[in-house]
mmCIF file of C-alpha atoms in Angstrom:
data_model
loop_
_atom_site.group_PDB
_atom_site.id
_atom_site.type_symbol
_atom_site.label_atom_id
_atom_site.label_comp_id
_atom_site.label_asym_id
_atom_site.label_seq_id
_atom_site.Cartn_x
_atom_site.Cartn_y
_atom_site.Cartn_z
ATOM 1 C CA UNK A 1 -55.310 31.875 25.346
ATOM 2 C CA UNK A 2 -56.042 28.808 23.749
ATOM 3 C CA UNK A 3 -58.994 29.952 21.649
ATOM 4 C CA UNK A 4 -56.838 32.891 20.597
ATOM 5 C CA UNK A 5 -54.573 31.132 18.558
ATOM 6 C CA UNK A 6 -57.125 29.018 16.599
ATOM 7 C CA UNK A 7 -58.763 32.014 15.765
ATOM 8 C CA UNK A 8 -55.779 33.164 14.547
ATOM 9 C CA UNK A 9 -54.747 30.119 12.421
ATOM 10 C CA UNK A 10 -58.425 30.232 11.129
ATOM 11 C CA UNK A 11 -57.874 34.110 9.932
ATOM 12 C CA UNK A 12 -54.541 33.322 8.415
ATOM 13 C CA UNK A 13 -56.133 30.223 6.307
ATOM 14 C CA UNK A 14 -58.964 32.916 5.259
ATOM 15 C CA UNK A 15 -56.726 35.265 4.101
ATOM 16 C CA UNK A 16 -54.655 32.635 1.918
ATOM 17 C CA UNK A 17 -57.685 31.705 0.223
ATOM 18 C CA UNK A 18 -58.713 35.701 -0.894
ATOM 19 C CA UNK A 19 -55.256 36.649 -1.717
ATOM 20 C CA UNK A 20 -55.260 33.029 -4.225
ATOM 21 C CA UNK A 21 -58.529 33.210 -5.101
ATOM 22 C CA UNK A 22 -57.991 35.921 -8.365
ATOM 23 C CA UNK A 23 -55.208 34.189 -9.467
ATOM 24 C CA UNK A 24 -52.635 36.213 -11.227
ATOM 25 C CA UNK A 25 -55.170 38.549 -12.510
ATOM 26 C CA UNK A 26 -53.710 40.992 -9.573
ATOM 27 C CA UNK A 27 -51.144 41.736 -11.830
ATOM 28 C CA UNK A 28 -53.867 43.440 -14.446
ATOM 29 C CA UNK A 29 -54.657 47.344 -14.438
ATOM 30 C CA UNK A 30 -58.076 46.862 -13.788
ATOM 31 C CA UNK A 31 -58.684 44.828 -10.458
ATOM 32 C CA UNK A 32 -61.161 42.214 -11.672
ATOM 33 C CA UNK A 33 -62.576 41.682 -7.992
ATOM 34 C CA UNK A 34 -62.483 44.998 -6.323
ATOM 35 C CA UNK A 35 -64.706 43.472 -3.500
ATOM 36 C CA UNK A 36 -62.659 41.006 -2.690
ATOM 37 C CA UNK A 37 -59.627 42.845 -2.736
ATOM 38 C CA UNK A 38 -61.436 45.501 -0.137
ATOM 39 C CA UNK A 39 -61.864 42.551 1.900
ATOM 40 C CA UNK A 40 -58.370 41.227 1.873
ATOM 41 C CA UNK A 41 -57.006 44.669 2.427
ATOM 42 C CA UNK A 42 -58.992 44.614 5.475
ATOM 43 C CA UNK A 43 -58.124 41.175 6.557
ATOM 44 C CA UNK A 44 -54.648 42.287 6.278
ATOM 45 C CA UNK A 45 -54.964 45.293 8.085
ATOM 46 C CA UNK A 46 -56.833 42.955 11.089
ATOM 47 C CA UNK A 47 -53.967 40.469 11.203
ATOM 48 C CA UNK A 48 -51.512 43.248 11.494
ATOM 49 C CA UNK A 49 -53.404 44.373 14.607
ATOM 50 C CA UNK A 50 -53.913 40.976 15.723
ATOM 51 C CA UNK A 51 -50.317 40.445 15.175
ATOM 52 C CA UNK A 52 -49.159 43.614 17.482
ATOM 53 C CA UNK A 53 -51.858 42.284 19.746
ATOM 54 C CA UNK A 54 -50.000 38.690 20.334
ATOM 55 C CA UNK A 55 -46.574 40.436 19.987
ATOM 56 C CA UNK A 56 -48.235 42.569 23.350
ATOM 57 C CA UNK A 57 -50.038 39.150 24.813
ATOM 58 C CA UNK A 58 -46.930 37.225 24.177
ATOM 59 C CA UNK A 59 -44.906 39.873 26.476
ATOM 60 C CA UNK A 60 -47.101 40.363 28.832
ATOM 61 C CA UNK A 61 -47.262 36.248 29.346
ATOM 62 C CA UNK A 62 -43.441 36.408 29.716
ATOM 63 C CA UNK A 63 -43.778 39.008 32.663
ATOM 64 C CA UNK A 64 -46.353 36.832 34.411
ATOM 65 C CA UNK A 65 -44.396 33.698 34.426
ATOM 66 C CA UNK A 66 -41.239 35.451 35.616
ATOM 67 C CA UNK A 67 -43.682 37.084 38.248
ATOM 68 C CA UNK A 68 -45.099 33.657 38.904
ATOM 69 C CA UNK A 69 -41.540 32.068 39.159
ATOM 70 C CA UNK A 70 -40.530 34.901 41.361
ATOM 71 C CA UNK A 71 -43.669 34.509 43.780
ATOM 72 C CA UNK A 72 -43.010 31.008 43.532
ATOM 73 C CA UNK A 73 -39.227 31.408 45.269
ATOM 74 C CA UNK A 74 -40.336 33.758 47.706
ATOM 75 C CA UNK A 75 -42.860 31.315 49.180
ATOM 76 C CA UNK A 76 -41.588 28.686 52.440
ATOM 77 C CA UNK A 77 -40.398 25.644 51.971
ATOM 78 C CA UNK A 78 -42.252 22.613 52.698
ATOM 79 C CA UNK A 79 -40.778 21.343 56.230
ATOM 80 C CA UNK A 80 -39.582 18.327 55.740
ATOM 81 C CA UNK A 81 -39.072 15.805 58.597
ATOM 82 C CA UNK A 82 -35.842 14.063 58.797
ATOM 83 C CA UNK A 83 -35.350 11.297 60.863
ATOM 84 C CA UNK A 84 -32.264 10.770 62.540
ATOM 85 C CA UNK A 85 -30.969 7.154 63.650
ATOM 86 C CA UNK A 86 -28.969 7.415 66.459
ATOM 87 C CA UNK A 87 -25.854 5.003 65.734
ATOM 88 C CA UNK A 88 -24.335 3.287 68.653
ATOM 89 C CA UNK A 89 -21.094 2.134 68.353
ATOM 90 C CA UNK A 90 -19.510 -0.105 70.774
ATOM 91 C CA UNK A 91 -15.649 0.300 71.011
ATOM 92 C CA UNK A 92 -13.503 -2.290 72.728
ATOM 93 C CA UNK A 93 -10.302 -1.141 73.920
ATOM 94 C CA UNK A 94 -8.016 -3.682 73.472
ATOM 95 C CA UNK A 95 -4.730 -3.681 75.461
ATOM 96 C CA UNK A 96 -1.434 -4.643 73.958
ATOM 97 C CA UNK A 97 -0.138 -7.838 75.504
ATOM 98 C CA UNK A 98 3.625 -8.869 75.924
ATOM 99 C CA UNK A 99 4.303 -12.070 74.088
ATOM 100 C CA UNK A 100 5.432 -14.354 76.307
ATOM 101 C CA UNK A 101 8.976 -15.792 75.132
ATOM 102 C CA UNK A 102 9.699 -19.346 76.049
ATOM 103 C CA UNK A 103 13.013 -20.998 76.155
ATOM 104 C CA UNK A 104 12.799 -23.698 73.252
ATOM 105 C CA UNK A 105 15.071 -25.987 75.239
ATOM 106 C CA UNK A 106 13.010 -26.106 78.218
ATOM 107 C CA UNK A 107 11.705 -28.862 78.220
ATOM 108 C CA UNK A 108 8.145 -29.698 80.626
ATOM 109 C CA UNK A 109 8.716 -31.694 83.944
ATOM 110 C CA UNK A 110 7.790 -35.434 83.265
ATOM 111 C CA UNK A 111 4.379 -36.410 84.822
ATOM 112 C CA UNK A 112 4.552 -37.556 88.465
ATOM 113 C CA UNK A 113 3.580 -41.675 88.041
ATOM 114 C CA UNK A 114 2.912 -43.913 91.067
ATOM 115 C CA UNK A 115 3.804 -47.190 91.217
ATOM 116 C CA UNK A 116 2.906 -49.355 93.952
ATOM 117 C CA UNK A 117 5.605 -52.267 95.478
ATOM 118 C CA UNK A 118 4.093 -54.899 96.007
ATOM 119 C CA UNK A 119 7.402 -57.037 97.777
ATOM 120 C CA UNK A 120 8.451 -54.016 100.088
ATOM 121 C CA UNK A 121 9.942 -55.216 103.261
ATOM 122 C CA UNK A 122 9.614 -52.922 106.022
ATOM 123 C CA UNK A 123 12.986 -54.007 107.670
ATOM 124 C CA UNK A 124 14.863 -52.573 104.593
ATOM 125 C CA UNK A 125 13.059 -49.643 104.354
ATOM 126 C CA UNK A 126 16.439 -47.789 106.311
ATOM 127 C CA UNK A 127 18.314 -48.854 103.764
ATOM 128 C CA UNK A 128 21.789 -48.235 105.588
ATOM 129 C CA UNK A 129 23.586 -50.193 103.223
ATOM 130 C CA UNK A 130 23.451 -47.877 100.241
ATOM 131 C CA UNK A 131 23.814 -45.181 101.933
ATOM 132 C CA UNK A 132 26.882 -42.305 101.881
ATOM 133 C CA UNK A 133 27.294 -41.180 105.391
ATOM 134 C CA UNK A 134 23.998 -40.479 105.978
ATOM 135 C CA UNK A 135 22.318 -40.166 102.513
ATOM 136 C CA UNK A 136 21.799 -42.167 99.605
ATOM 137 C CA UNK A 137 22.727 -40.584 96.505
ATOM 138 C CA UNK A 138 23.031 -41.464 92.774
ATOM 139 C CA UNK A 139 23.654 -41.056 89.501
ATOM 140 C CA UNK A 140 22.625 -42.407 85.802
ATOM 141 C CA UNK A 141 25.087 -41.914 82.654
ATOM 142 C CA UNK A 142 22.589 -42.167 79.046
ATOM 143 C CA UNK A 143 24.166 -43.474 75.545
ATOM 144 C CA UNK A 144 27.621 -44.401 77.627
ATOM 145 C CA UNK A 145 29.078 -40.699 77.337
ATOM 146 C CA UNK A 146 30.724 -38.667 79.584
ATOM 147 C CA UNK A 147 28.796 -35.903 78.730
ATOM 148 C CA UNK A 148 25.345 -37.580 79.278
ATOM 149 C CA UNK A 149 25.022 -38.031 82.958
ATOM 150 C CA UNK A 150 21.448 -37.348 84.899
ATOM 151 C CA UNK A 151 20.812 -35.131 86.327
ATOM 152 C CA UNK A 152 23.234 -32.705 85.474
ATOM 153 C CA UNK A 153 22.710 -32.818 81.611
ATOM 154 C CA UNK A 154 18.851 -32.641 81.812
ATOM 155 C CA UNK A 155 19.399 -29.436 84.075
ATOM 156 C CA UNK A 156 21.812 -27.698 81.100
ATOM 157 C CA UNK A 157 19.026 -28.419 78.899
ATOM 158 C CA UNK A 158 16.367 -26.450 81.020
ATOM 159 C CA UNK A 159 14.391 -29.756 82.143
ATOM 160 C CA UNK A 160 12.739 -29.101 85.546
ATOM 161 C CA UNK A 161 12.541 -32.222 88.399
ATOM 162 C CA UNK A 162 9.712 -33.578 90.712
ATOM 163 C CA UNK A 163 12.722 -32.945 93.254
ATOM 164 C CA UNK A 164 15.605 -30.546 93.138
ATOM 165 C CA UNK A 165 19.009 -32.535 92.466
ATOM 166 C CA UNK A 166 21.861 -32.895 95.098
ATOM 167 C CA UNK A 167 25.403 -30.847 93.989
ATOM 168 C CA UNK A 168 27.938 -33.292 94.272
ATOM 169 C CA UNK A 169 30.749 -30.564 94.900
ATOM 170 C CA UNK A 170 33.100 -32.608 92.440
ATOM 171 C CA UNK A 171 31.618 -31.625 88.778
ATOM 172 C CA UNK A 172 27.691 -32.527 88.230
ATOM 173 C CA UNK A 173 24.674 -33.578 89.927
ATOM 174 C CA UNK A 174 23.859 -36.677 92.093
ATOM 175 C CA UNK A 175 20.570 -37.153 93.033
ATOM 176 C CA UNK A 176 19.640 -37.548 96.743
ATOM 177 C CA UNK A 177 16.851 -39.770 97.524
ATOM 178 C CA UNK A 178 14.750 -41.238 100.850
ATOM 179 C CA UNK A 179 13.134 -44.390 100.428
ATOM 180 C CA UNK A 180 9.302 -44.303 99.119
ATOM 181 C CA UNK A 181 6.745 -47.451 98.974
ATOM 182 C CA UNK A 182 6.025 -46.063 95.521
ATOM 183 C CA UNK A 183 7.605 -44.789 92.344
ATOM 184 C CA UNK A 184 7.199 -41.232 93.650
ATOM 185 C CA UNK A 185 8.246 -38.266 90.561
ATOM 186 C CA UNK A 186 11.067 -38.653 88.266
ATOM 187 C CA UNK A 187 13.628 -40.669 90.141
ATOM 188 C CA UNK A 188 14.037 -42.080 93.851
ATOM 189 C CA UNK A 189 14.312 -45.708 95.364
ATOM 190 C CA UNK A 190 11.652 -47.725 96.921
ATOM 191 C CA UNK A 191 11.783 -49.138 100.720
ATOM 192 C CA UNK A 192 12.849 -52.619 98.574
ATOM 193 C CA UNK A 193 16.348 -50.806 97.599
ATOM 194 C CA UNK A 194 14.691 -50.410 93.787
ATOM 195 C CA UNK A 195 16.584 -47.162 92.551
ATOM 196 C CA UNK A 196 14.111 -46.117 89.780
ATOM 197 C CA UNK A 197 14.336 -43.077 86.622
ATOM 198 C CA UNK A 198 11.322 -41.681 84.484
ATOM 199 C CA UNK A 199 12.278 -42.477 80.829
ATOM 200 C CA UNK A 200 10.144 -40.160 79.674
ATOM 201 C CA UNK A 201 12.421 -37.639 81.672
ATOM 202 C CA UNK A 202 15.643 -39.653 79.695
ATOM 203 C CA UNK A 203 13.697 -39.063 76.359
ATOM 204 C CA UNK A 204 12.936 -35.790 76.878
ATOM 205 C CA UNK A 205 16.580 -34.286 77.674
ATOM 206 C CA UNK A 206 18.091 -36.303 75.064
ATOM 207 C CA UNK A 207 15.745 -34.739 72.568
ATOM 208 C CA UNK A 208 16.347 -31.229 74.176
ATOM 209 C CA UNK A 209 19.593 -31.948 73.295
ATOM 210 C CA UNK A 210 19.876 -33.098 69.706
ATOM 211 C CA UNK A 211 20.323 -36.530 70.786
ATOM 212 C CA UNK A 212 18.804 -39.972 69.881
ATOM 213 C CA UNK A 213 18.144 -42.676 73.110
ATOM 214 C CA UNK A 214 20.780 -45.540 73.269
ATOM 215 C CA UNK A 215 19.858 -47.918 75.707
ATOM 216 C CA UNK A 216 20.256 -49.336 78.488
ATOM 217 C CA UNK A 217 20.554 -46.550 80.814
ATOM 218 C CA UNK A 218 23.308 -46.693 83.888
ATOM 219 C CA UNK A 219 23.630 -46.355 87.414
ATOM 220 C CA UNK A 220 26.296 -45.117 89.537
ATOM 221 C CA UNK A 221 26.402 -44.989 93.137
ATOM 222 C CA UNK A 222 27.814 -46.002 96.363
ATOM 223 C CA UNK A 223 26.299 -49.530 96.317
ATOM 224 C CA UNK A 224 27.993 -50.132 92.984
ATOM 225 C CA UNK A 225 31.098 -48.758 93.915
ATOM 226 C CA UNK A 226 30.495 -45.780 91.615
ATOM 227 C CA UNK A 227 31.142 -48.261 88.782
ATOM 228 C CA UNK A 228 28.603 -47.945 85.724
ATOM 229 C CA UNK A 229 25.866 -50.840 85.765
ATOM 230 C CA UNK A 230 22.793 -51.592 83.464
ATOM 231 C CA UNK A 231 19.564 -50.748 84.695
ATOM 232 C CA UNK A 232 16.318 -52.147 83.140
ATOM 233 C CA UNK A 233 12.985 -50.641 81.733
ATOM 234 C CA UNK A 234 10.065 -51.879 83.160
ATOM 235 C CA UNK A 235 6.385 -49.949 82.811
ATOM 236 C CA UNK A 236 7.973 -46.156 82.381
ATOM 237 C CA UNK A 237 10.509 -46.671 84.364
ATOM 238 C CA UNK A 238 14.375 -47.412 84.108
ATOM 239 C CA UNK A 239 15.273 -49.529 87.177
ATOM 240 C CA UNK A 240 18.210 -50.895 89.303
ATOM 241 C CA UNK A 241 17.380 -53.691 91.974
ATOM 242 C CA UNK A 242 19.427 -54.026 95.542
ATOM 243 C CA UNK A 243 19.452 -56.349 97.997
ATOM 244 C CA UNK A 244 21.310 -55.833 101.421
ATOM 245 C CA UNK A 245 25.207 -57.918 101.470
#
């Protein structure tokens, strides 16, 4: 197909040159080249033929390559291989959880300390004379208010106790105690007749409270007559010493 087409430029440059070659002697009555004029009438009539020819060629190319396209289609696919990646997915099932709600107030029970005494007498460790009938029972008023007495105002503010307060079936709290050789929990008295309160566990309900410490703390109890007296802070520990009358 190639070769067809440069013979066909070639013939078309051949028959420029004879139809220019006369000049504009065509135009005379008498053709000065008869010869070459045969010759270019020929040409002419071959490149009309040639021209019907690639007119024919030219169609007939056009129904190949829409053949060619068509068998083209109609052929199978190339299989192509696709590779799958198997995703595993681990899902957690997550269960909804109740927020626990604690009571703001509360405040946490004051850490059990021991404290060892050293002067206990085992003779006083009965301790008849500060007892109420038969128990020994007290009291401790914070900041000299009415309204500050332990334990009843730690137990309005949610505090919990090492040991569960005594009611005093008049209008609070009174602690009720049993002689220990050491500072056992919160509060209690020591075989010595040493009555003895955690003030951490003071702090701590004062704060629960929305109130400041104002020292010193007070006792009230039997030995004392239920009259208010001082106690005194010594390691942790707000204090009130007996001794038998």
């Amino acid at each position: 197909m190639k070769n067809f087409f440069i013979f066909m430029v070639t013939l078309f440059a051949l028959s420029a040159i004879f139809l220019y070659s006369c000049g504009d002697n065509n135009t005379a009555t008498t053709d000065p080249c008869p010869e070459k004029s045969a010759q270019i009438r020929s040409l002419q009539a071959q490149v009309t033929d040639l021209q019907s020819q690639v007119t024919t060629l030219t169609a007939n190319n056009a129904t190949l390559t829409a053949d060619l396209e068509c068998c083209e289609g109609k052929l199978p696919a190339a299989k192509k291989t696709t590779t799958t990646v198997k995703k595993t997915s681990t899902s957690a099932t997550q269960k909804a959880t109740t927020p626990v709600v604690t009571k703001s107030a509360t405040v946490p029970a004051a850490p059990t300390s021991t404290k060892f005494v050293s002067d206990a007498v085992g003779g006083k460790a009965n301790l008849d004379y500060l007892r109420e009938g038969k128990d020994i029972i007290f009291c401790a008023q914070a900041n000299n208010r009415e309204d500050c007495y332990f334990p009843h105002y730690a137990m309005q503010h949610g505090v919990m106790f090492s040991k569960a307060p005594e009611d005093n079936e008049i209008k609070g709290y009174n602690w009720r105690v049993e002689p220990t050789e050491f500072y056992d929990g919160d509060y209690g008295v020591t075989v010595d007749g040493t009555f003895y309160v955690s003030d951490n566990l003071i702090q701590q309900s004062l704060k629960a409270g929305g109130l400041s410490f104002e020292a010193p703390l007070r006792i009230k109890c039997p030995y004392t007559s239920w009259m208010a007296k001082d106690m005194t802070l010594e390691d942790g520990y707000w204090i009130f010493k007996t001794q038998r009358r």
